[in-house]
Coordinates of C-alpha atoms in Angstrom, one line a residue:
M6 CA 15.8 127.9 10.6
P7 CA 15.6 131.4 9.1
K8 CA 18.3 132.5 6.7
A9 CA 20.4 135.6 6.4
L10 CA 23.3 137.0 4.4
R11 CA 26.4 137.8 6.5
V12 CA 29.7 139.4 5.7
H13 CA 32.4 137.7 7.8
A14 CA 35.3 139.5 6.0
H15 CA 35.2 142.6 3.9
G16 CA 35.4 142.1 0.1
G17 CA 33.5 141.9 -3.1
P18 CA 30.0 140.6 -3.7
E19 CA 31.3 137.1 -2.9
A20 CA 31.8 138.2 0.7
L21 CA 28.0 137.8 1.2
V22 CA 27.4 134.4 2.8
Y23 CA 23.9 132.9 2.8
E24 CA 23.5 131.0 6.0
E25 CA 21.2 130.1 8.9
A26 CA 20.6 132.9 11.3
E27 CA 18.3 132.5 14.3
A28 CA 16.5 135.8 15.0
G29 CA 15.8 135.1 18.7
R30 CA 13.0 136.5 20.9
P31 CA 12.2 140.2 21.2
G32 CA 13.3 141.9 24.5
A33 CA 11.7 144.9 26.1
G34 CA 10.9 147.5 23.6
Q35 CA 11.6 145.2 20.7
V36 CA 9.6 143.4 18.0
L37 CA 10.2 140.2 16.0
I38 CA 9.3 140.7 12.3
R39 CA 9.2 138.5 9.2
H40 CA 10.5 140.3 6.2
T41 CA 8.4 140.3 3.0
A42 CA 10.7 142.6 0.9
I43 CA 14.1 144.2 1.5
G44 CA 15.5 147.3 -0.2
L45 CA 18.9 147.4 -2.0
N46 CA 21.1 150.5 -1.5
F47 CA 24.7 151.6 -2.2
I48 CA 25.3 152.0 1.5
D49 CA 25.0 148.2 1.7
V50 CA 28.1 148.0 -0.5
Y51 CA 29.9 150.4 1.8
F52 CA 29.3 148.1 4.8
R53 CA 30.3 145.0 2.8
T54 CA 33.6 146.5 1.6
G55 CA 34.5 148.1 4.9
L56 CA 34.3 151.7 3.6
Y57 CA 31.8 152.2 6.5
P58 CA 32.5 150.4 9.7
A59 CA 29.8 148.0 10.9
P60 CA 28.0 149.6 13.9
N61 CA 28.2 146.4 15.9
G62 CA 31.4 145.0 14.5
M63 CA 31.9 141.9 12.4
P64 CA 30.3 139.7 11.1
V65 CA 27.7 142.1 9.8
I66 CA 24.3 141.5 8.1
P67 CA 24.0 144.4 5.6
G68 CA 20.7 146.0 4.5
G69 CA 19.2 149.2 5.6
E70 CA 15.5 149.1 4.7
A71 CA 12.8 146.5 4.6
A72 CA 9.1 145.8 5.1
G73 CA 7.5 142.9 6.9
V74 CA 4.9 141.6 9.3
V75 CA 5.0 141.7 13.1
L76 CA 5.3 138.2 14.6
E77 CA 5.9 138.9 18.3
L78 CA 6.0 141.9 20.6
G79 CA 8.5 142.4 23.4
E80 CA 7.5 143.7 26.8
G81 CA 6.3 147.3 26.9
V82 CA 5.8 147.7 23.2
E83 CA 2.8 150.0 22.4
G84 CA 1.1 151.0 19.2
L85 CA 1.9 147.8 17.4
E86 CA 0.0 144.5 17.1
V87 CA 0.9 141.0 15.8
G88 CA 0.1 141.0 12.1
D89 CA 0.8 144.7 11.5
R90 CA 2.5 145.6 8.3
V91 CA 5.6 147.7 9.1
A92 CA 8.7 149.1 7.5
Y93 CA 11.9 150.8 8.6
A94 CA 15.3 152.3 7.6
V95 CA 18.3 151.6 9.8
P96 CA 22.0 151.2 9.0
T97 CA 22.3 147.4 8.8
G98 CA 20.6 144.1 9.6
A99 CA 17.9 143.8 6.9
Y100 CA 19.4 141.0 4.7
C101 CA 17.5 138.3 6.5
E102 CA 14.2 136.5 6.6
E103 CA 13.4 137.4 10.3
R104 CA 14.9 139.9 12.7
V105 CA 14.4 141.5 16.1
I106 CA 14.4 145.3 15.9
A107 CA 13.7 148.2 18.2
A108 CA 10.0 149.0 18.0
D109 CA 10.6 152.8 17.9
R110 CA 12.4 152.4 14.5
L111 CA 9.3 150.9 12.9
V112 CA 6.4 152.7 11.1
K113 CA 3.2 151.2 10.1
V114 CA 2.7 150.9 6.3
P115 CA -0.6 152.5 5.2
D116 CA -3.1 150.9 2.9
G117 CA -2.4 151.8 -0.7
I118 CA 1.3 151.1 -0.4
S119 CA 2.6 147.6 -1.0
D120 CA 5.3 145.8 1.0
E121 CA 7.6 145.9 -2.0
Q122 CA 7.1 149.7 -2.4
A123 CA 7.6 150.3 1.3
A124 CA 10.8 148.2 1.3
A125 CA 12.1 150.1 -1.8
M126 CA 11.4 153.6 -0.5
M127 CA 12.0 153.9 3.2
L128 CA 15.7 154.7 3.1
K129 CA 15.7 156.3 -0.3
G130 CA 12.4 158.2 0.2
M131 CA 13.2 159.5 3.6
T132 CA 16.6 160.5 2.2
A133 CA 14.8 162.5 -0.5
E134 CA 12.6 164.0 2.3
Y135 CA 15.4 165.3 4.5
L136 CA 17.4 166.6 1.5
L137 CA 14.5 168.5 0.0
L138 CA 12.7 169.7 3.2
R139 CA 15.4 170.0 5.8
T140 CA 19.0 170.1 4.6
F141 CA 18.1 172.7 2.0
R142 CA 14.4 173.6 1.9
V143 CA 13.5 173.6 -1.8
K144 CA 10.8 176.0 -2.8
A145 CA 9.0 177.0 -6.0
G146 CA 11.5 178.8 -8.4
D147 CA 14.6 177.1 -7.1
T148 CA 17.0 175.4 -9.4
V149 CA 18.3 172.0 -8.3
L150 CA 21.1 169.8 -9.6
Y151 CA 21.1 166.1 -8.7
H152 CA 23.8 163.7 -9.7
A153 CA 22.9 160.1 -10.5
A154 CA 19.4 161.0 -11.4
A155 CA 18.4 157.5 -12.5
G156 CA 19.3 156.0 -9.1
G157 CA 16.9 155.0 -6.4
V158 CA 17.0 158.3 -4.5
G159 CA 17.1 160.3 -7.7
L160 CA 13.9 159.0 -9.2
I161 CA 12.1 159.9 -6.0
L162 CA 13.7 163.2 -5.5
G163 CA 13.2 164.3 -9.1
Q164 CA 9.4 163.8 -8.8
W165 CA 9.2 165.4 -5.4
A166 CA 11.3 168.4 -6.3
R167 CA 9.1 169.1 -9.4
H168 CA 6.1 168.8 -7.1
L169 CA 7.6 171.5 -5.0
G170 CA 7.9 173.8 -8.0
A171 CA 11.6 173.6 -8.6
T172 CA 13.5 173.4 -11.9
V173 CA 15.3 170.0 -11.7
I174 CA 18.5 169.2 -13.5
G175 CA 20.0 165.7 -13.4
T176 CA 23.1 163.9 -14.5
V177 CA 23.2 160.4 -15.8
G178 CA 25.6 157.9 -17.5
S179 CA 23.6 156.8 -20.5
D180 CA 20.8 158.0 -22.8
E181 CA 18.6 155.2 -21.5
K182 CA 19.0 156.5 -17.9
G183 CA 18.3 160.0 -19.2
E184 CA 14.9 158.9 -20.5
L185 CA 14.1 157.3 -17.2
A186 CA 15.1 160.5 -15.3
R187 CA 12.9 162.6 -17.6
A188 CA 10.0 160.4 -16.8
H189 CA 10.5 161.0 -13.1
G190 CA 10.5 164.7 -12.8
F191 CA 13.8 165.9 -14.2
D192 CA 13.3 169.0 -16.5
H193 CA 16.8 168.7 -17.9
V194 CA 19.2 165.7 -18.1
I195 CA 22.9 165.8 -18.8
N196 CA 24.8 162.7 -19.9
Y197 CA 28.1 163.2 -18.2
R198 CA 29.9 160.6 -20.4
D199 CA 29.7 162.9 -23.5
Q200 CA 28.8 166.3 -22.0
D201 CA 30.6 168.7 -19.6
F202 CA 28.0 168.9 -16.8
V203 CA 29.4 172.2 -15.5
A204 CA 29.1 173.9 -18.9
E205 CA 25.7 172.4 -19.5
V206 CA 24.4 173.6 -16.2
A207 CA 25.6 177.1 -17.0
R208 CA 23.9 176.9 -20.5
I209 CA 20.6 175.6 -19.1
T210 CA 20.4 178.2 -16.4
G211 CA 21.6 181.1 -18.6
G212 CA 24.7 181.5 -16.4
Q213 CA 22.6 181.8 -13.2
K214 CA 23.6 178.3 -12.0
C215 CA 21.9 176.4 -9.1
D216 CA 20.6 177.1 -5.6
V217 CA 21.6 173.6 -4.4
V218 CA 23.6 170.6 -5.7
Y219 CA 22.8 167.2 -4.2
D220 CA 25.8 164.9 -4.8
S221 CA 26.0 161.2 -3.9
V222 CA 28.8 160.5 -6.4
G223 CA 31.7 162.0 -4.7
N224 CA 35.2 162.0 -6.3
D225 CA 34.1 162.1 -9.9
T226 CA 31.9 165.1 -9.6
F227 CA 34.1 167.2 -7.3
P228 CA 34.9 170.1 -7.5
G229 CA 32.7 170.4 -10.5
S230 CA 29.6 170.4 -8.3
L231 CA 30.8 173.6 -6.6
D232 CA 31.1 175.3 -10.0
C233 CA 27.4 174.6 -10.6
L234 CA 26.4 176.8 -7.7
R235 CA 25.4 180.4 -7.7
P236 CA 26.9 182.6 -4.9
L237 CA 25.6 181.5 -1.5
G238 CA 24.5 178.2 -2.9
T239 CA 24.5 175.0 -1.0
F240 CA 26.6 171.9 -1.7
V241 CA 25.1 168.7 -0.2
S242 CA 27.4 165.7 -0.3
F243 CA 25.5 162.7 0.9
G244 CA 27.3 159.8 -0.7
Q245 CA 30.4 158.7 -2.5
S246 CA 29.6 156.0 -5.1
S247 CA 32.8 156.9 -7.1
G248 CA 35.0 157.2 -4.0
P249 CA 35.4 159.8 -1.3
I250 CA 35.9 163.5 -2.1
P251 CA 39.5 164.4 -1.6
P252 CA 40.5 166.7 1.3
F253 CA 40.1 170.4 0.4
S254 CA 40.7 173.7 2.0
I255 CA 37.5 175.4 3.4
S256 CA 38.7 178.6 1.8
L257 CA 37.7 177.0 -1.6
L258 CA 34.1 177.7 -0.6
A259 CA 34.9 181.4 -0.3
Q260 CA 36.6 181.4 -3.7
K261 CA 33.6 179.8 -5.3
G262 CA 31.1 182.4 -4.0
S263 CA 30.7 182.0 -0.2
L264 CA 29.2 178.6 -0.6
Y265 CA 27.7 176.4 2.1
A266 CA 28.7 172.7 2.3
T267 CA 27.3 169.9 4.4
R268 CA 27.7 166.1 4.7
P269 CA 24.4 164.9 6.1
T270 CA 23.1 161.4 6.9
L271 CA 19.6 160.1 7.2
F272 CA 20.2 158.5 10.6
A273 CA 21.3 161.7 12.1
Y274 CA 18.3 163.5 10.8
N275 CA 15.9 160.8 11.9
A276 CA 17.5 159.8 15.2
K277 CA 14.6 161.1 17.2
R278 CA 11.3 159.1 17.0
E279 CA 9.3 162.2 16.2
D280 CA 11.5 163.2 13.3
L281 CA 11.3 159.6 11.9
V282 CA 7.5 159.6 12.1
R283 CA 7.3 163.1 10.4
S284 CA 9.7 162.0 7.7
A285 CA 7.8 158.8 7.0
E286 CA 4.4 160.5 7.0
A287 CA 5.7 163.1 4.5
L288 CA 6.9 160.4 2.2
F289 CA 3.7 158.3 2.5
D290 CA 1.7 161.5 1.7
V291 CA 3.4 162.3 -1.6
V292 CA 3.2 158.6 -2.7
L293 CA -0.5 158.3 -1.8
N294 CA -1.5 161.6 -3.4
G295 CA 0.3 160.6 -6.6
A296 CA 3.0 163.2 -6.6
V297 CA 5.7 160.5 -6.3
E298 CA 5.4 157.1 -8.0
I299 CA 7.5 154.2 -6.6
R300 CA 8.3 151.6 -9.3
I301 CA 10.3 148.4 -8.6
N302 CA 12.7 148.1 -11.5
Q303 CA 14.6 145.0 -10.4
R304 CA 13.8 142.0 -8.1
Y305 CA 16.2 139.4 -6.9
A306 CA 15.8 136.5 -4.5
L307 CA 17.5 137.2 -1.1
R308 CA 19.9 134.4 -1.7
D309 CA 21.0 136.1 -4.9
A310 CA 22.0 139.4 -3.2
A311 CA 25.6 138.9 -4.4
Q312 CA 24.5 139.3 -8.0
A313 CA 22.4 142.3 -7.1
H314 CA 25.4 143.9 -5.5
A315 CA 27.5 143.2 -8.6
D316 CA 24.8 144.7 -10.9
L317 CA 24.4 147.7 -8.6
E318 CA 28.2 148.4 -8.6
G319 CA 28.4 147.8 -12.4
R320 CA 25.7 150.4 -12.9
K321 CA 23.4 147.9 -14.5
T322 CA 20.4 148.7 -12.3
T323 CA 18.1 151.7 -12.4
G324 CA 15.9 153.1 -9.7
T325 CA 14.7 150.8 -7.0
T326 CA 15.6 147.2 -6.4
V327 CA 14.2 144.8 -3.9
L328 CA 15.3 141.4 -2.5
I329 CA 12.6 138.9 -1.8
P330 CA 13.2 136.4 1.1

């Protein structure tokens, strides 16, 4: 019987229960896949703790990205065959050995990209894609600030932003993470534990500040992120690893220089099949042409996902992590 990790009641890492989970047979428009690698992301923690409600209620199988092999096709599925290598990014359901999933959420993994790389980069890499190419279209000459530069999205976005010709500034929590960020495209790195990132951004940019700030940290970096933007700059809040941003008056954006602010999600940007395919193709292209390198920095057995969550929340991980069924 295949195994999975379920959360029956919200809580800490111990809430992840490793148990039998029959995947079932695929229905019309669905595919049965066997996972070969599963990505670890902070959004998995949000579903485990209840910060984000589970889309289909409780219990919930966390996990938003994975790669695997097609085992069986449901009625009406076209463009896929048994044995195809596929990958995906969805809100939940990946922490399992086998699953049934809608075929239109899958993309084929091209030669030259391993299953572990695909599992590690689908959610994070397509997040970097929509942030850089759609939420705020970064171009040569722009100055970008990215918080948590040594995280999974950060290490991809830093390389991609440099490839686009931007000046890339990142914040980190240790000197070790700073070196990792520098090796992944960041031109300037600020250790927020012993430096004021607002003052450092002003110094680095000669007082010109940034065109865009990408912030997945939330509470701890707000409203400082707004103070790093030049007039008419864009504040992109796409996560809250330190807790939610407190409520604020929209007039604050006027006071800070007629700023733009947005709270995007990958699943809204890639809700349409054609947008998902374009996003994945753009990601595969920059990986295959060498502009972005995907390194797996941590591996855990699927059954040890609770330890992986504890390490992620304890900021003991860097970059990408995969769970191996």
